[in-house]
GROMACS .gro file of N, CA and C in nm:
model
  417
    1MET      N    1   1.175   1.095   2.488
    1MET     CA    2   1.165   1.061   2.359
    1MET      C    3   1.136   1.197   2.273
    2SER      N    4   1.238   1.215   2.198
    2SER     CA    5   1.206   1.354   2.120
    2SER      C    6   1.092   1.333   2.026
    3GLU      N    7   1.035   1.459   1.997
    3GLU     CA    8   0.948   1.477   1.875
    3GLU      C    9   0.990   1.438   1.752
    4PRO      N   10   0.934   1.407   1.639
    4PRO     CA   11   1.000   1.375   1.513
    4PRO      C   12   1.025   1.549   1.453
    5PRO      N   13   1.120   1.560   1.388
    5PRO     CA   14   1.136   1.706   1.309
    5PRO      C   15   1.015   1.726   1.242
    6THR      N   16   0.988   1.880   1.239
    6THR     CA   17   0.916   1.934   1.157
    6THR      C   18   0.953   1.982   1.026
    7PRO      N   19   0.899   1.974   0.927
    7PRO     CA   20   0.949   2.018   0.788
    7PRO      C   21   0.987   2.143   0.812
    8SER      N   22   1.106   2.179   0.711
    8SER     CA   23   1.176   2.313   0.740
    8SER      C   24   1.079   2.415   0.680
    9GLY      N   25   1.057   2.523   0.735
    9GLY     CA   26   0.970   2.632   0.693
    9GLY      C   27   0.825   2.618   0.750
   10SER      N   28   0.809   2.500   0.823
   10SER     CA   29   0.676   2.501   0.871
   10SER      C   30   0.655   2.598   1.004
   11THR      N   31   0.541   2.677   0.997
   11THR     CA   32   0.514   2.753   1.123
   11THR      C   33   0.369   2.726   1.153
   12ALA      N   34   0.366   2.749   1.288
   12ALA     CA   35   0.216   2.771   1.358
   12ALA      C   36   0.141   2.868   1.317
   13GLU      N   37   0.017   2.852   1.241
   13GLU     CA   38  -0.078   2.951   1.210
   13GLU      C   39  -0.004   3.069   1.153
   14GLY      N   40   0.084   3.043   1.075
   14GLY     CA   41   0.150   3.144   0.981
   14GLY      C   42   0.256   3.254   1.080
   15ALA      N   43   0.265   3.223   1.191
   15ALA     CA   44   0.339   3.305   1.272
   15ALA      C   45   0.497   3.296   1.243
   16PRO      N   46   0.552   3.406   1.220
   16PRO     CA   47   0.709   3.398   1.154
   16PRO      C   48   0.775   3.342   1.268
   17GLY      N   49   0.864   3.224   1.234
   17GLY     CA   50   0.962   3.196   1.339
   17GLY      C   51   0.915   3.095   1.457
   18VAL      N   52   0.769   3.070   1.444
   18VAL     CA   53   0.713   2.985   1.523
   18VAL      C   54   0.703   2.856   1.461
   19VAL      N   55   0.753   2.726   1.520
   19VAL     CA   56   0.766   2.593   1.453
   19VAL      C   57   0.654   2.509   1.488
   20ALA      N   58   0.538   2.449   1.386
   20ALA     CA   59   0.445   2.402   1.418
   20ALA      C   60   0.480   2.271   1.460
   21GLN      N   61   0.409   2.207   1.590
   21GLN     CA   62   0.426   2.091   1.645
   21GLN      C   63   0.357   1.997   1.571
   22PRO      N   64   0.414   1.873   1.560
   22PRO     CA   65   0.323   1.779   1.493
   22PRO      C   66   0.210   1.737   1.559
   23ARG      N   67   0.095   1.673   1.516
   23ARG     CA   68  -0.017   1.642   1.591
   23ARG      C   69   0.056   1.480   1.650
   24PRO      N   70  -0.004   1.481   1.782
   24PRO     CA   71   0.036   1.351   1.833
   24PRO      C   72  -0.005   1.210   1.768
   25GLY      N   73   0.077   1.127   1.756
   25GLY     CA   74   0.034   0.996   1.723
   25GLY      C   75  -0.064   0.927   1.788
   26ARG      N   76  -0.111   0.838   1.721
   26ARG     CA   77  -0.211   0.732   1.787
   26ARG      C   78  -0.160   0.677   1.934
   27ALA      N   79  -0.017   0.634   1.894
   27ALA     CA   80   0.033   0.552   2.049
   27ALA      C   81   0.037   0.668   2.153
   28ARG      N   82   0.072   0.782   2.116
   28ARG     CA   83   0.074   0.895   2.212
   28ARG      C   84  -0.033   0.928   2.276
   29ALA      N   85  -0.161   0.927   2.177
   29ALA     CA   86  -0.294   0.958   2.220
   29ALA      C   87  -0.334   0.850   2.330
   30LEU      N   88  -0.310   0.726   2.270
   30LEU     CA   89  -0.355   0.609   2.406
   30LEU      C   90  -0.299   0.629   2.525
   31ARG      N   91  -0.174   0.652   2.516
   31ARG     CA   92  -0.096   0.651   2.634
   31ARG      C   93  -0.156   0.773   2.718
   32GLU      N   94  -0.175   0.902   2.643
   32GLU     CA   95  -0.245   1.015   2.748
   32GLU      C   96  -0.373   0.982   2.789
   33THR      N   97  -0.446   0.921   2.704
   33THR     CA   98  -0.578   0.867   2.744
   33THR      C   99  -0.576   0.764   2.849
   34LEU      N  100  -0.491   0.677   2.853
   34LEU     CA  101  -0.480   0.578   2.980
   34LEU      C  102  -0.425   0.649   3.087
   35ALA      N  103  -0.322   0.753   3.086
   35ALA     CA  104  -0.299   0.821   3.186
   35ALA      C  105  -0.408   0.925   3.247
   36GLY      N  106  -0.486   0.956   3.180
   36GLY     CA  107  -0.605   1.073   3.220
   36GLY      C  108  -0.715   0.957   3.291
   37LEU      N  109  -0.741   0.843   3.239
   37LEU     CA  110  -0.819   0.764   3.295
   37LEU      C  111  -0.759   0.711   3.428
   38SER      N  112  -0.649   0.679   3.437
   38SER     CA  113  -0.579   0.649   3.578
   38SER      C  114  -0.596   0.722   3.664
   39ARG      N  115  -0.602   0.857   3.661
   39ARG     CA  116  -0.640   0.965   3.729
   39ARG      C  117  -0.778   0.986   3.794
   40LEU      N  118  -0.866   0.931   3.731
   40LEU     CA  119  -1.006   0.923   3.771
   40LEU      C  120  -1.013   0.916   3.951
   41ASP      N  121  -1.103   0.984   4.009
   41ASP     CA  122  -1.130   0.935   4.138
   41ASP      C  123  -1.146   0.787   4.162
   42GLY      N  124  -1.076   0.732   4.278
   42GLY     CA  125  -1.090   0.603   4.293
   42GLY      C  126  -1.026   0.495   4.198
   43VAL      N  127  -0.961   0.555   4.094
   43VAL     CA  128  -0.880   0.456   4.013
   43VAL      C  129  -0.744   0.451   4.050
   44THR      N  130  -0.711   0.325   4.084
   44THR     CA  131  -0.564   0.318   4.113
   44THR      C  132  -0.471   0.318   3.988
   45GLY      N  133  -0.495   0.268   3.854
   45GLY     CA  134  -0.406   0.264   3.753
   45GLY      C  135  -0.483   0.175   3.649
   46GLY      N  136  -0.415   0.170   3.554
   46GLY     CA  137  -0.468   0.099   3.408
   46GLY      C  138  -0.363   0.055   3.329
   47LEU      N  139  -0.400  -0.043   3.233
   47LEU     CA  140  -0.313  -0.108   3.131
   47LEU      C  141  -0.418  -0.092   2.976
   48LEU      N  142  -0.326  -0.067   2.864
   48LEU     CA  143  -0.374  -0.094   2.761
   48LEU      C  144  -0.260  -0.233   2.715
   49VAL      N  145  -0.360  -0.341   2.661
   49VAL     CA  146  -0.297  -0.466   2.633
   49VAL      C  147  -0.357  -0.511   2.513
   50THR      N  148  -0.271  -0.604   2.441
   50THR     CA  149  -0.316  -0.627   2.298
   50THR      C  150  -0.406  -0.786   2.329
   51PRO      N  151  -0.496  -0.805   2.237
   51PRO     CA  152  -0.568  -0.925   2.241
   51PRO      C  153  -0.497  -1.039   2.300
   52ASP      N  154  -0.380  -1.070   2.280
   52ASP     CA  155  -0.326  -1.189   2.326
   52ASP      C  156  -0.237  -1.149   2.470
   53GLY      N  157  -0.260  -1.045   2.499
   53GLY     CA  158  -0.205  -1.007   2.642
   53GLY      C  159  -0.092  -0.954   2.693
   54LEU      N  160  -0.026  -0.883   2.594
   54LEU     CA  161   0.117  -0.806   2.603
   54LEU      C  162   0.072  -0.668   2.622
   55VAL      N  163   0.161  -0.616   2.711
   55VAL     CA  164   0.122  -0.482   2.752
   55VAL      C  165   0.183  -0.386   2.678
   56ILE      N  166   0.110  -0.282   2.605
   56ILE     CA  167   0.122  -0.191   2.535
   56ILE      C  168   0.185  -0.083   2.610
   57ALA      N  169   0.076  -0.025   2.730
   57ALA     CA  170   0.112   0.086   2.808
   57ALA      C  171   0.062   0.057   2.934
   58SER      N  172   0.125   0.092   3.045
   58SER     CA  173   0.091   0.069   3.177
   58SER      C  174   0.074   0.197   3.265
   59GLU      N  175  -0.009   0.209   3.353
   59GLU     CA  176  -0.015   0.321   3.431
   59GLU      C  177  -0.041   0.267   3.568
   60LEU      N  178   0.039   0.154   3.599
   60LEU     CA  179   0.024   0.106   3.735
   60LEU      C  180   0.126   0.140   3.836
   61PRO      N  181   0.087   0.109   3.975
   61PRO     CA  182   0.171   0.130   4.082
   61PRO      C  183   0.278   0.012   4.066
   62SER      N  184   0.406   0.032   4.101
   62SER     CA  185   0.506  -0.072   4.090
   62SER      C  186   0.465  -0.210   4.153
   63ARG      N  187   0.365  -0.199   4.247
   63ARG     CA  188   0.374  -0.323   4.323
   63ARG      C  189   0.281  -0.401   4.252
   64TYR      N  190   0.187  -0.376   4.146
   64TYR     CA  191   0.120  -0.442   4.073
   64TYR      C  192   0.189  -0.523   3.974
   65PRO      N  193   0.153  -0.648   3.963
   65PRO     CA  194   0.218  -0.726   3.837
   65PRO      C  195   0.151  -0.723   3.699
   66ALA      N  196   0.205  -0.602   3.622
   66ALA     CA  197   0.159  -0.579   3.508
   66ALA      C  198   0.138  -0.681   3.401
   67GLU      N  199   0.236  -0.772   3.393
   67GLU     CA  200   0.216  -0.883   3.283
   67GLU      C  201   0.102  -0.985   3.313
   68ALA      N  202   0.069  -1.013   3.453
   68ALA     CA  203  -0.015  -1.099   3.505
   68ALA      C  204  -0.171  -1.037   3.481
   69LEU      N  205  -0.186  -0.927   3.511
   69LEU     CA  206  -0.299  -0.839   3.522
   69LEU      C  207  -0.337  -0.825   3.346
   70ALA      N  208  -0.237  -0.808   3.243
   70ALA     CA  209  -0.254  -0.794   3.107
   70ALA      C  210  -0.297  -0.915   3.080
   71ALA      N  211  -0.239  -1.045   3.115
   71ALA     CA  212  -0.311  -1.171   3.081
   71ALA      C  213  -0.450  -1.181   3.118
   72LEU      N  214  -0.474  -1.138   3.249
   72LEU     CA  215  -0.607  -1.153   3.306
   72LEU      C  216  -0.692  -1.063   3.226
   73GLY      N  217  -0.638  -0.930   3.185
   73GLY     CA  218  -0.740  -0.872   3.101
   73GLY      C  219  -0.766  -0.913   2.976
   74ALA      N  220  -0.654  -0.940   2.911
   74ALA     CA  221  -0.685  -1.000   2.776
   74ALA      C  222  -0.793  -1.119   2.766
   75THR      N  223  -0.752  -1.206   2.863
   75THR     CA  224  -0.862  -1.315   2.883
   75THR      C  225  -0.985  -1.306   2.876
   76LEU      N  226  -1.007  -1.204   2.981
   76LEU     CA  227  -1.158  -1.149   3.030
   76LEU      C  228  -1.229  -1.081   2.910
   77GLY      N  229  -1.133  -1.005   2.848
   77GLY     CA  230  -1.192  -0.947   2.743
   77GLY      C  231  -1.225  -1.024   2.629
   78ARG      N  232  -1.149  -1.115   2.571
   78ARG     CA  233  -1.176  -1.211   2.481
   78ARG      C  234  -1.296  -1.289   2.506
   79GLU      N  235  -1.309  -1.320   2.612
   79GLU     CA  236  -1.407  -1.442   2.656
   79GLU      C  237  -1.563  -1.340   2.666
   80LEU      N  238  -1.533  -1.216   2.690
   80LEU     CA  239  -1.666  -1.137   2.676
   80LEU      C  240  -1.714  -1.117   2.539
   81GLU      N  241  -1.609  -1.062   2.450
   81GLU     CA  242  -1.636  -1.064   2.319
   81GLU      C  243  -1.692  -1.173   2.265
   82VAL      N  244  -1.658  -1.312   2.287
   82VAL     CA  245  -1.694  -1.428   2.214
   82VAL      C  246  -1.827  -1.458   2.268
   83ALA      N  247  -1.866  -1.438   2.415
   83ALA     CA  248  -1.986  -1.454   2.462
   83ALA      C  249  -2.097  -1.383   2.430
   84ASP      N  250  -2.071  -1.233   2.394
   84ASP     CA  251  -2.168  -1.150   2.337
   84ASP      C  252  -2.205  -1.183   2.198
   85GLU      N  253  -2.101  -1.222   2.115
   85GLU     CA  254  -2.118  -1.272   1.974
   85GLU      C  255  -2.222  -1.406   1.987
   86ARG      N  256  -2.176  -1.472   2.054
   86ARG     CA  257  -2.272  -1.614   2.079
   86ARG      C  258  -2.425  -1.583   2.125
   87LEU      N  259  -2.428  -1.483   2.199
   87LEU     CA  260  -2.572  -1.440   2.263
   87LEU      C  261  -2.619  -1.344   2.171
   88GLY      N  262  -2.571  -1.307   2.048
   88GLY     CA  263  -2.627  -1.215   1.962
   88GLY      C  264  -2.663  -1.055   2.017
   89ARG      N  265  -2.584  -1.013   2.134
   89ARG     CA  266  -2.586  -0.900   2.197
   89ARG      C  267  -2.510  -0.773   2.145
   90GLY      N  268  -2.455  -0.822   2.023
   90GLY     CA  269  -2.375  -0.697   1.976
   90GLY      C  270  -2.238  -0.695   2.025
   91PRO      N  271  -2.136  -0.590   1.985
   91PRO     CA  272  -2.016  -0.610   2.008
   91PRO      C  273  -1.993  -0.561   2.165
   92PHE      N  274  -1.888  -0.632   2.212
   92PHE     CA  275  -1.867  -0.620   2.373
   92PHE      C  276  -1.812  -0.482   2.379
   93THR      N  277  -1.858  -0.385   2.478
   93THR     CA  278  -1.805  -0.255   2.505
   93THR      C  279  -1.714  -0.223   2.617
   94ALA      N  280  -1.790  -0.289   2.731
   94ALA     CA  281  -1.707  -0.275   2.872
   94ALA      C  282  -1.774  -0.360   2.981
   95ALA      N  283  -1.704  -0.419   3.072
   95ALA     CA  284  -1.731  -0.491   3.179
   95ALA      C  285  -1.696  -0.428   3.321
   96CYS      N  286  -1.754  -0.460   3.427
   96CYS     CA  287  -1.712  -0.391   3.549
   96CYS      C  288  -1.710  -0.532   3.657
   97PHE      N  289  -1.601  -0.583   3.722
   97PHE     CA  290  -1.592  -0.664   3.801
   97PHE      C  291  -1.569  -0.607   3.966
   98ALA      N  292  -1.651  -0.613   4.033
   98ALA     CA  293  -1.631  -0.560   4.178
   98ALA      C  294  -1.602  -0.677   4.272
   99ALA      N  295  -1.542  -0.654   4.385
   99ALA     CA  296  -1.502  -0.732   4.500
   99ALA      C  297  -1.486  -0.640   4.616
  100GLU      N  298  -1.490  -0.705   4.714
  100GLU     CA  299  -1.453  -0.624   4.843
  100GLU      C  300  -1.312  -0.543   4.872
  101ASP      N  301  -1.203  -0.632   4.778
  101ASP     CA  302  -1.094  -0.547   4.796
  101ASP      C  303  -1.057  -0.422   4.684
  102GLY      N  304  -1.117  -0.440   4.577
  102GLY     CA  305  -1.096  -0.366   4.452
  102GLY      C  306  -1.233  -0.390   4.342
  103THR      N  307  -1.201  -0.303   4.239
  103THR     CA  308  -1.283  -0.336   4.122
  103THR      C  309  -1.199  -0.318   3.993
  104MET      N  310  -1.251  -0.402   3.890
  104MET     CA  311  -1.154  -0.400   3.766
  104MET      C  312  -1.260  -0.370   3.649
  105PHE      N  313  -1.217  -0.275   3.565
  105PHE     CA  314  -1.284  -0.244   3.451
  105PHE      C  315  -1.221  -0.306   3.322
  106VAL      N  316  -1.304  -0.364   3.231
  106VAL     CA  317  -1.225  -0.412   3.120
  106VAL      C  318  -1.317  -0.349   2.985
  107SER      N  319  -1.233  -0.299   2.895
  107SER     CA  320  -1.317  -0.248   2.808
  107SER      C  321  -1.235  -0.279   2.641
  108GLY      N  322  -1.322  -0.316   2.539
  108GLY     CA  323  -1.244  -0.334   2.415
  108GLY      C  324  -1.214  -0.201   2.350
  109SER      N  325  -1.095  -0.208   2.276
  109SER     CA  326  -1.021  -0.075   2.209
  109SER      C  327  -1.007  -0.140   2.060
  110ARG      N  328  -0.962  -0.060   1.978
  110ARG     CA  329  -0.901  -0.092   1.841
  110ARG      C  330  -0.792  -0.186   1.854
  111VAL      N  331  -0.720  -0.151   1.946
  111VAL     CA  332  -0.578  -0.211   1.976
  111VAL      C  333  -0.576  -0.351   2.058
  112GLY      N  334  -0.691  -0.344   2.142
  112GLY     CA  335  -0.691  -0.453   2.243
  112GLY      C  336  -0.788  -0.429   2.349
  113PHE      N  337  -0.735  -0.419   2.453
  113PHE     CA  338  -0.817  -0.386   2.565
  113PHE      C  339  -0.761  -0.294   2.679
  114VAL      N  340  -0.856  -0.209   2.718
  114VAL     CA  341  -0.804  -0.125   2.848
  114VAL      C  342  -0.856  -0.185   2.954
  115MET      N  343  -0.764  -0.186   3.057
  115MET     CA  344  -0.808  -0.231   3.195
  115MET      C  345  -0.779  -0.092   3.297
  116LEU      N  346  -0.879  -0.090   3.383
  116LEU     CA  347  -0.863   0.008   3.485
  116LEU      C  348  -0.883  -0.083   3.630
  117LEU      N  349  -0.783  -0.053   3.730
  117LEU     CA  350  -0.819  -0.085   3.845
  117LEU      C  351  -0.857   0.018   3.936
  118GLY      N  352  -0.944  -0.021   4.031
  118GLY     CA  353  -0.992   0.090   4.139
  118GLY      C  354  -1.009   0.045   4.260
  119ALA      N  355  -1.043   0.122   4.350
  119ALA     CA  356  -1.091   0.090   4.495
  119ALA      C  357  -1.242   0.025   4.500
  120SER      N  358  -1.263  -0.041   4.593
  120SER     CA  359  -1.394  -0.108   4.576
  120SER      C  360  -1.506   0.004   4.601
  121THR      N  361  -1.481   0.114   4.645
  121THR     CA  362  -1.586   0.236   4.657
  121THR      C  363  -1.571   0.314   4.547
  122VAL      N  364  -1.523   0.291   4.447
  122VAL     CA  365  -1.497   0.374   4.315
  122VAL      C  366  -1.647   0.376   4.261
  123ASP      N  367  -1.674   0.508   4.176
  123ASP     CA  368  -1.787   0.520   4.128
  123ASP      C  369  -1.804   0.445   3.992
  124ALA      N  370  -1.843   0.342   4.014
  124ALA     CA  371  -1.834   0.251   3.871
  124ALA      C  372  -1.913   0.296   3.752
  125PRO      N  373  -2.033   0.375   3.760
  125PRO     CA  374  -2.086   0.424   3.653
  125PRO      C  375  -2.016   0.530   3.587
  126ALA      N  376  -1.959   0.620   3.678
  126ALA     CA  377  -1.893   0.728   3.635
  126ALA      C  378  -1.756   0.681   3.554
  127VAL      N  379  -1.703   0.602   3.604
  127VAL     CA  380  -1.569   0.550   3.537
  127VAL      C  381  -1.633   0.459   3.407
  128LEU      N  382  -1.715   0.379   3.396
  128LEU     CA  383  -1.775   0.328   3.276
  128LEU      C  384  -1.795   0.442   3.152
  129ARG      N  385  -1.853   0.545   3.195
  129ARG     CA  386  -1.904   0.650   3.110
  129ARG      C  387  -1.766   0.719   3.078
  130ALA      N  388  -1.681   0.758   3.159
  130ALA     CA  389  -1.542   0.815   3.136
  130ALA      C  390  -1.458   0.725   3.027
  131LEU      N  391  -1.467   0.592   3.053
  131LEU     CA  392  -1.396   0.502   2.972
  131LEU      C  393  -1.453   0.499   2.833
  132GLY      N  394  -1.601   0.511   2.826
  132GLY     CA  395  -1.661   0.503   2.710
  132GLY      C  396  -1.632   0.624   2.630
  133ASP      N  397  -1.615   0.742   2.671
  133ASP     CA  398  -1.624   0.844   2.630
  133ASP      C  399  -1.488   0.860   2.559
  134ALA      N  400  -1.384   0.817   2.655
  134ALA     CA  401  -1.236   0.833   2.615
  134ALA      C  402  -1.187   0.758   2.499
  135LEU      N  403  -1.254   0.623   2.477
  135LEU     CA  404  -1.240   0.544   2.368
  135LEU      C  405  -1.296   0.599   2.249
  136ALA      N  406  -1.414   0.646   2.268
  136ALA     CA  407  -1.482   0.720   2.138
  136ALA      C  408  -1.404   0.828   2.082
  137ARG      N  409  -1.358   0.895   2.176
  137ARG     CA  410  -1.265   1.017   2.114
  137ARG      C  411  -1.151   0.960   2.023
  138LEU      N  412  -1.094   0.841   2.068
  138LEU     CA  413  -0.985   0.801   1.993
  138LEU      C  414  -1.030   0.732   1.858
  139ASP      N  415  -1.148   0.689   1.855
  139ASP     CA  416  -1.168   0.630   1.700
  139ASP      C  417  -1.209   0.720   1.612
   0.00000   0.00000   0.00000
């Protein structure tokens, strides 16, 4: 995918002949954030999904069913949002589901939900901190 053209005569920091690069768009920032989170120690991959379960971006190994995981993540994320509202606990931020064969993280974002999948041995508190920090930078 090519970058949008830079207006004619635009230069980086006034340097003659150096064309300024446009700032990355929100979609690109989300994809880059997901890619970075997917490279955390113990994390296998991740997804960014809409509230109704459509895949926006995926950083999953090909053996994982992205669409099925997106539907699961959106369902869990929405249920957690509704439960937190009912209980008066404030807005849902993130949840961690751990089992013998792996760990799943679900977090709300402006566009839907971020899901991360990891090993059962993943450092869950570290991943939750990184996830929260990454999403805060996007706001």
